[in-house]
Amino acid sequence: MKRICVYCGSSPGRNPAYMEAANQLAKVMCARGIGLVYGGAAIGVMGAIADAVLAGGQEAIGVIPESLAVKEVAHQNLSELHIVSSMHERKAMMAELADGFIAMPGGWGTLEEIFEILTWAQLGFHEKPCALLNVEGYYNGLIDFLEESFEQQFVKQVCRPMLMHGHDPVDLLDRFTTYRAPKVRKWVEEDEL
Ligand code: AMP
């Protein structure tokens, strides 16, 4: 694994544990020689993960749309900063550059990003692992809801491994290295495969 894309809040969040978790995740990535791909901002949890990865000696690549470069305060000291023309281009480039995807605590932007990449996994557009880093239970409510999506048969059980979750970045990255994407075709029953 060369690079991981981390989606996370452009705000620091209320609990200082969110910013601290960015440092912890960055440490684990650096110890394994894994670089960062992210949204390119210098603020919130986004800024914290980039600073910590750079401090740990790994590359941090930012991808930010022109229209947000000022608003989100683009990070000025990244290994690479790609300024792109749209949100779609941003997400496509981040997806291309990374070997796996982790959502740390964040807001609607973070949720949209992890669910988009997850739906791309479900459709077989990529075979890279996705995870929620569940810092201090931030994602507990969402994880419960996702159970309901299996229970009510809107998401196939075979897709379950596509979204890991846990509070320990070491464990998540271990699971990333052994991940094999399930074979699934969204519109075909499992027993037909
Ligand atoms: P947030 O989690 O809302 O603080 O946003 C985290 C990141 O997601 C920021 O870099 C936002 O630019 C980005 N973002 C916000 N809304 C969207 C969206 N609709 N699609 C993609 N990225 C978004």
XYZ file of N, CA, C and O in Angstrom, residues 66-136:
284
model
N -10.557 24.715 -7.411
C -10.175 26.129 -7.439
C -11.091 26.965 -6.544
O -10.637 27.789 -5.759
N -12.387 26.697 -6.646
C -13.362 27.512 -5.921
C -13.236 27.371 -4.404
O -13.700 28.227 -3.655
N -12.628 26.273 -3.941
C -12.485 26.067 -2.491
C -11.082 26.386 -1.985
O -10.850 26.403 -0.786
N -10.172 26.601 -2.914
C -8.768 26.772 -2.514
C -8.615 27.921 -1.525
O -7.813 27.858 -0.590
N -9.404 28.966 -1.686
C -9.324 30.095 -0.757
C -10.186 29.825 0.476
O -9.731 29.913 1.615
N -11.433 29.406 0.227
C -12.388 29.187 1.318
C -11.899 28.160 2.340
O -12.040 28.341 3.540
N -11.343 27.082 1.863
C -10.882 26.035 2.776
C -9.418 26.207 3.163
O -8.845 25.344 3.811
N -8.823 27.310 2.732
C -7.432 27.598 3.056
C -6.523 26.438 2.642
O -6.139 25.601 3.459
N -6.194 26.451 1.356
C -5.342 25.379 0.836
C -4.019 25.338 1.604
O -3.427 26.372 1.902
N -3.578 24.134 1.913
C -2.318 23.918 2.640
C -1.164 24.311 1.728
O -1.121 23.923 0.565
N -0.225 25.077 2.254
C 0.853 25.625 1.416
C 2.121 24.770 1.404
O 3.025 25.027 0.609
N 2.197 23.769 2.266
C 3.471 23.027 2.370
C 3.356 21.556 2.007
O 4.099 20.728 2.533
N 2.421 21.238 1.151
C 2.217 19.828 0.800
C 3.286 19.335 -0.177
O 3.912 20.139 -0.881
N 3.448 18.025 -0.247
C 4.364 17.445 -1.230
C 3.865 17.768 -2.633
O 4.655 18.055 -3.537
N 2.551 17.688 -2.823
C 1.923 18.072 -4.095
C 0.560 18.657 -3.766
O -0.145 18.115 -2.908
N 0.186 19.742 -4.456
C -1.170 20.272 -4.334
C -1.748 20.389 -5.744
O -1.226 21.137 -6.571
N -2.789 19.610 -6.018
C -3.434 19.669 -7.326
C -4.657 20.567 -7.207
O -5.545 20.290 -6.399
N -4.674 21.630 -7.995
C -5.853 22.505 -8.022
C -6.664 22.121 -9.253
O -6.174 22.211 -10.383
N -7.877 21.627 -8.995
C -8.696 21.076 -10.088
C -9.929 21.958 -10.286
O -10.193 22.866 -9.494
N -10.704 21.648 -11.333
C -11.767 22.584 -11.683
C -13.112 22.266 -11.026
O -13.993 23.122 -10.999
N -13.283 21.064 -10.518
C -14.589 20.753 -9.924
C -14.450 19.745 -8.791
O -13.422 19.065 -8.659
N -15.518 19.610 -8.020
C -15.596 18.634 -6.945
C -15.485 17.214 -7.515
O -14.871 16.340 -6.931
N -16.103 17.011 -8.665
C -16.064 15.675 -9.287
C -14.638 15.296 -9.669
O -14.195 14.176 -9.432
N -13.938 16.283 -10.233
C -12.549 16.027 -10.629
C -11.706 15.733 -9.384
O -10.844 14.856 -9.386
N -11.984 16.478 -8.316
C -11.255 16.270 -7.060
C -11.410 14.824 -6.588
O -10.446 14.137 -6.303
N -12.659 14.374 -6.514
C -12.905 13.042 -5.949
C -12.360 11.944 -6.849
O -11.831 10.945 -6.363
N -12.445 12.164 -8.176
C -11.915 11.166 -9.101
C -10.395 11.068 -8.959
O -9.831 9.964 -8.932
N -9.733 12.206 -8.822
C -8.270 12.180 -8.703
C -7.835 11.554 -7.383
O -6.904 10.743 -7.341
N -8.540 11.899 -6.299
C -8.212 11.303 -5.004
C -8.372 9.782 -5.075
O -7.532 9.021 -4.572
N -9.439 9.339 -5.736
C -9.704 7.898 -5.848
C -8.605 7.205 -6.653
O -8.159 6.108 -6.308
N -8.164 7.870 -7.695
C -7.141 7.315 -8.573
C -5.809 7.160 -7.835
O -5.108 6.151 -7.978
N -5.456 8.180 -7.045
C -4.131 8.221 -6.412
C -3.988 7.276 -5.215
O -2.886 6.943 -4.806
N -5.128 6.850 -4.630
C -5.059 6.115 -3.356
C -5.283 4.615 -3.540
O -5.923 4.174 -4.491
N -4.748 3.848 -2.567
C -4.923 2.382 -2.568
C -5.975 1.935 -1.563
O -6.243 0.740 -1.424
N -6.526 2.874 -0.811
C -7.561 2.560 0.177
C -8.104 3.878 0.717
O -7.492 4.938 0.494
N -9.228 3.808 1.434
C -9.947 5.026 1.834
C -10.398 4.915 3.290
O -11.018 3.920 3.677
N -10.096 5.964 4.063
C -10.529 5.987 5.460
C -11.285 7.282 5.719
O -10.792 8.369 5.382
N -12.478 7.170 6.311
C -13.188 8.367 6.771
C -12.959 8.510 8.266
O -13.349 7.649 9.056
N -12.305 9.597 8.639
C -12.215 9.991 10.049
C -13.467 10.811 10.366
O -14.241 11.112 9.471
N -13.664 11.209 11.607
C -14.807 12.059 11.896
C -14.833 13.312 11.019
O -13.797 13.920 10.748
N -16.021 13.645 10.557
C -16.197 14.821 9.708
C -17.670 15.079 9.498
O -18.521 14.401 10.082
N -17.963 16.044 8.662
C -19.341 16.454 8.429
C -19.914 15.877 7.150
O -19.515 14.806 6.694
N -20.820 16.609 6.534
C -21.528 16.106 5.356
C -20.573 15.821 4.201
O -20.769 14.858 3.460
N -19.555 16.667 4.055
C -18.597 16.455 2.966
C -17.890 15.120 3.118
O -17.738 14.346 2.162
N -17.478 14.820 4.344
C -16.786 13.559 4.637
C -17.708 12.377 4.348
O -17.287 11.381 3.735
N -18.952 12.498 4.794
C -19.907 11.394 4.591
C -20.151 11.162 3.105
O -20.153 10.026 2.626
N -20.324 12.257 2.374
C -20.576 12.138 0.944
C -19.405 11.439 0.261
O -19.586 10.573 -0.587
N -18.205 11.810 0.659
C -17.010 11.261 0.010
C -16.861 9.763 0.272
O -16.596 8.986 -0.650
N -17.026 9.343 1.526
C -16.845 7.908 1.820
C -17.974 7.092 1.177
O -17.748 6.006 0.653
N -19.187 7.645 1.164
C -20.277 6.860 0.563
C -20.171 6.823 -0.959
O -20.552 5.825 -1.569
N -19.643 7.846 -1.552
C -19.456 7.775 -3.002
C -18.436 6.684 -3.342
O -18.687 5.844 -4.209
N -17.320 6.679 -2.636
C -16.275 5.702 -2.978
C -16.753 4.281 -2.650
O -16.388 3.315 -3.316
N -17.585 4.182 -1.626
C -18.152 2.883 -1.260
C -19.127 2.382 -2.339
O -19.135 1.196 -2.684
N -19.906 3.288 -2.881
C -20.823 2.856 -3.947
C -20.035 2.468 -5.193
O -20.426 1.551 -5.918
N -18.918 3.122 -5.417
C -18.074 2.731 -6.557
C -17.519 1.314 -6.326
O -17.395 0.537 -7.274
N -17.207 0.982 -5.069
C -16.756 -0.385 -4.750
C -17.878 -1.385 -5.017
O -17.680 -2.444 -5.620
N -19.067 -1.022 -4.582
C -20.230 -1.902 -4.727
C -20.539 -2.178 -6.200
O -20.998 -3.258 -6.569
N -20.269 -1.183 -7.035
C -20.527 -1.329 -8.470
C -19.356 -1.972 -9.210
O -19.413 -2.159 -10.421
N -18.294 -2.268 -8.456
C -17.133 -2.926 -9.074
C -16.232 -1.980 -9.850
O -15.403 -2.417 -10.642
N -16.351 -0.664 -9.594
C -15.490 0.296 -10.300
C -14.064 0.280 -9.744
O -13.137 0.742 -10.381
N -13.919 -0.163 -8.505
C -12.575 -0.353 -7.946
C -12.648 -1.492 -6.934
O -13.748 -1.939 -6.564
N -11.460 -1.971 -6.505
C -11.420 -3.092 -5.546
C -10.594 -2.711 -4.322
O -9.894 -3.539 -3.744
N -10.649 -1.438 -3.946
C -9.828 -0.939 -2.839
C -10.661 -0.910 -1.545
O -11.859 -0.640 -1.585
N -9.991 -1.135 -0.393
C -10.747 -1.173 0.868
C -11.171 0.209 1.370
O -10.490 1.204 1.123
N -12.286 0.237 2.094
C -12.842 1.469 2.677
C -13.102 1.232 4.168
O -13.477 0.120 4.554
N -12.956 2.270 4.964
C -13.186 2.115 6.404
C -13.640 3.406 7.055
O -13.317 4.500 6.582
N -14.363 3.228 8.164
C -14.677 4.344 9.060
C -13.742 4.234 10.263
O -13.694 3.169 10.904
N -12.996 5.282 10.564
C -12.215 5.312 11.798
C -13.130 5.911 12.864
O -13.411 7.114 12.874
N -13.603 5.019 13.724
C -14.693 5.381 14.641
C -14.150 5.940 15.955
O -14.141 5.263 16.977
N -13.721 7.194 15.908
C -13.078 7.816 17.073
C -14.125 8.148 18.138
O -15.081 8.892 17.885
N -13.910 7.580 19.320
C -14.809 7.816 20.473
C -16.290 7.671 20.097
O -17.134 8.459 20.532
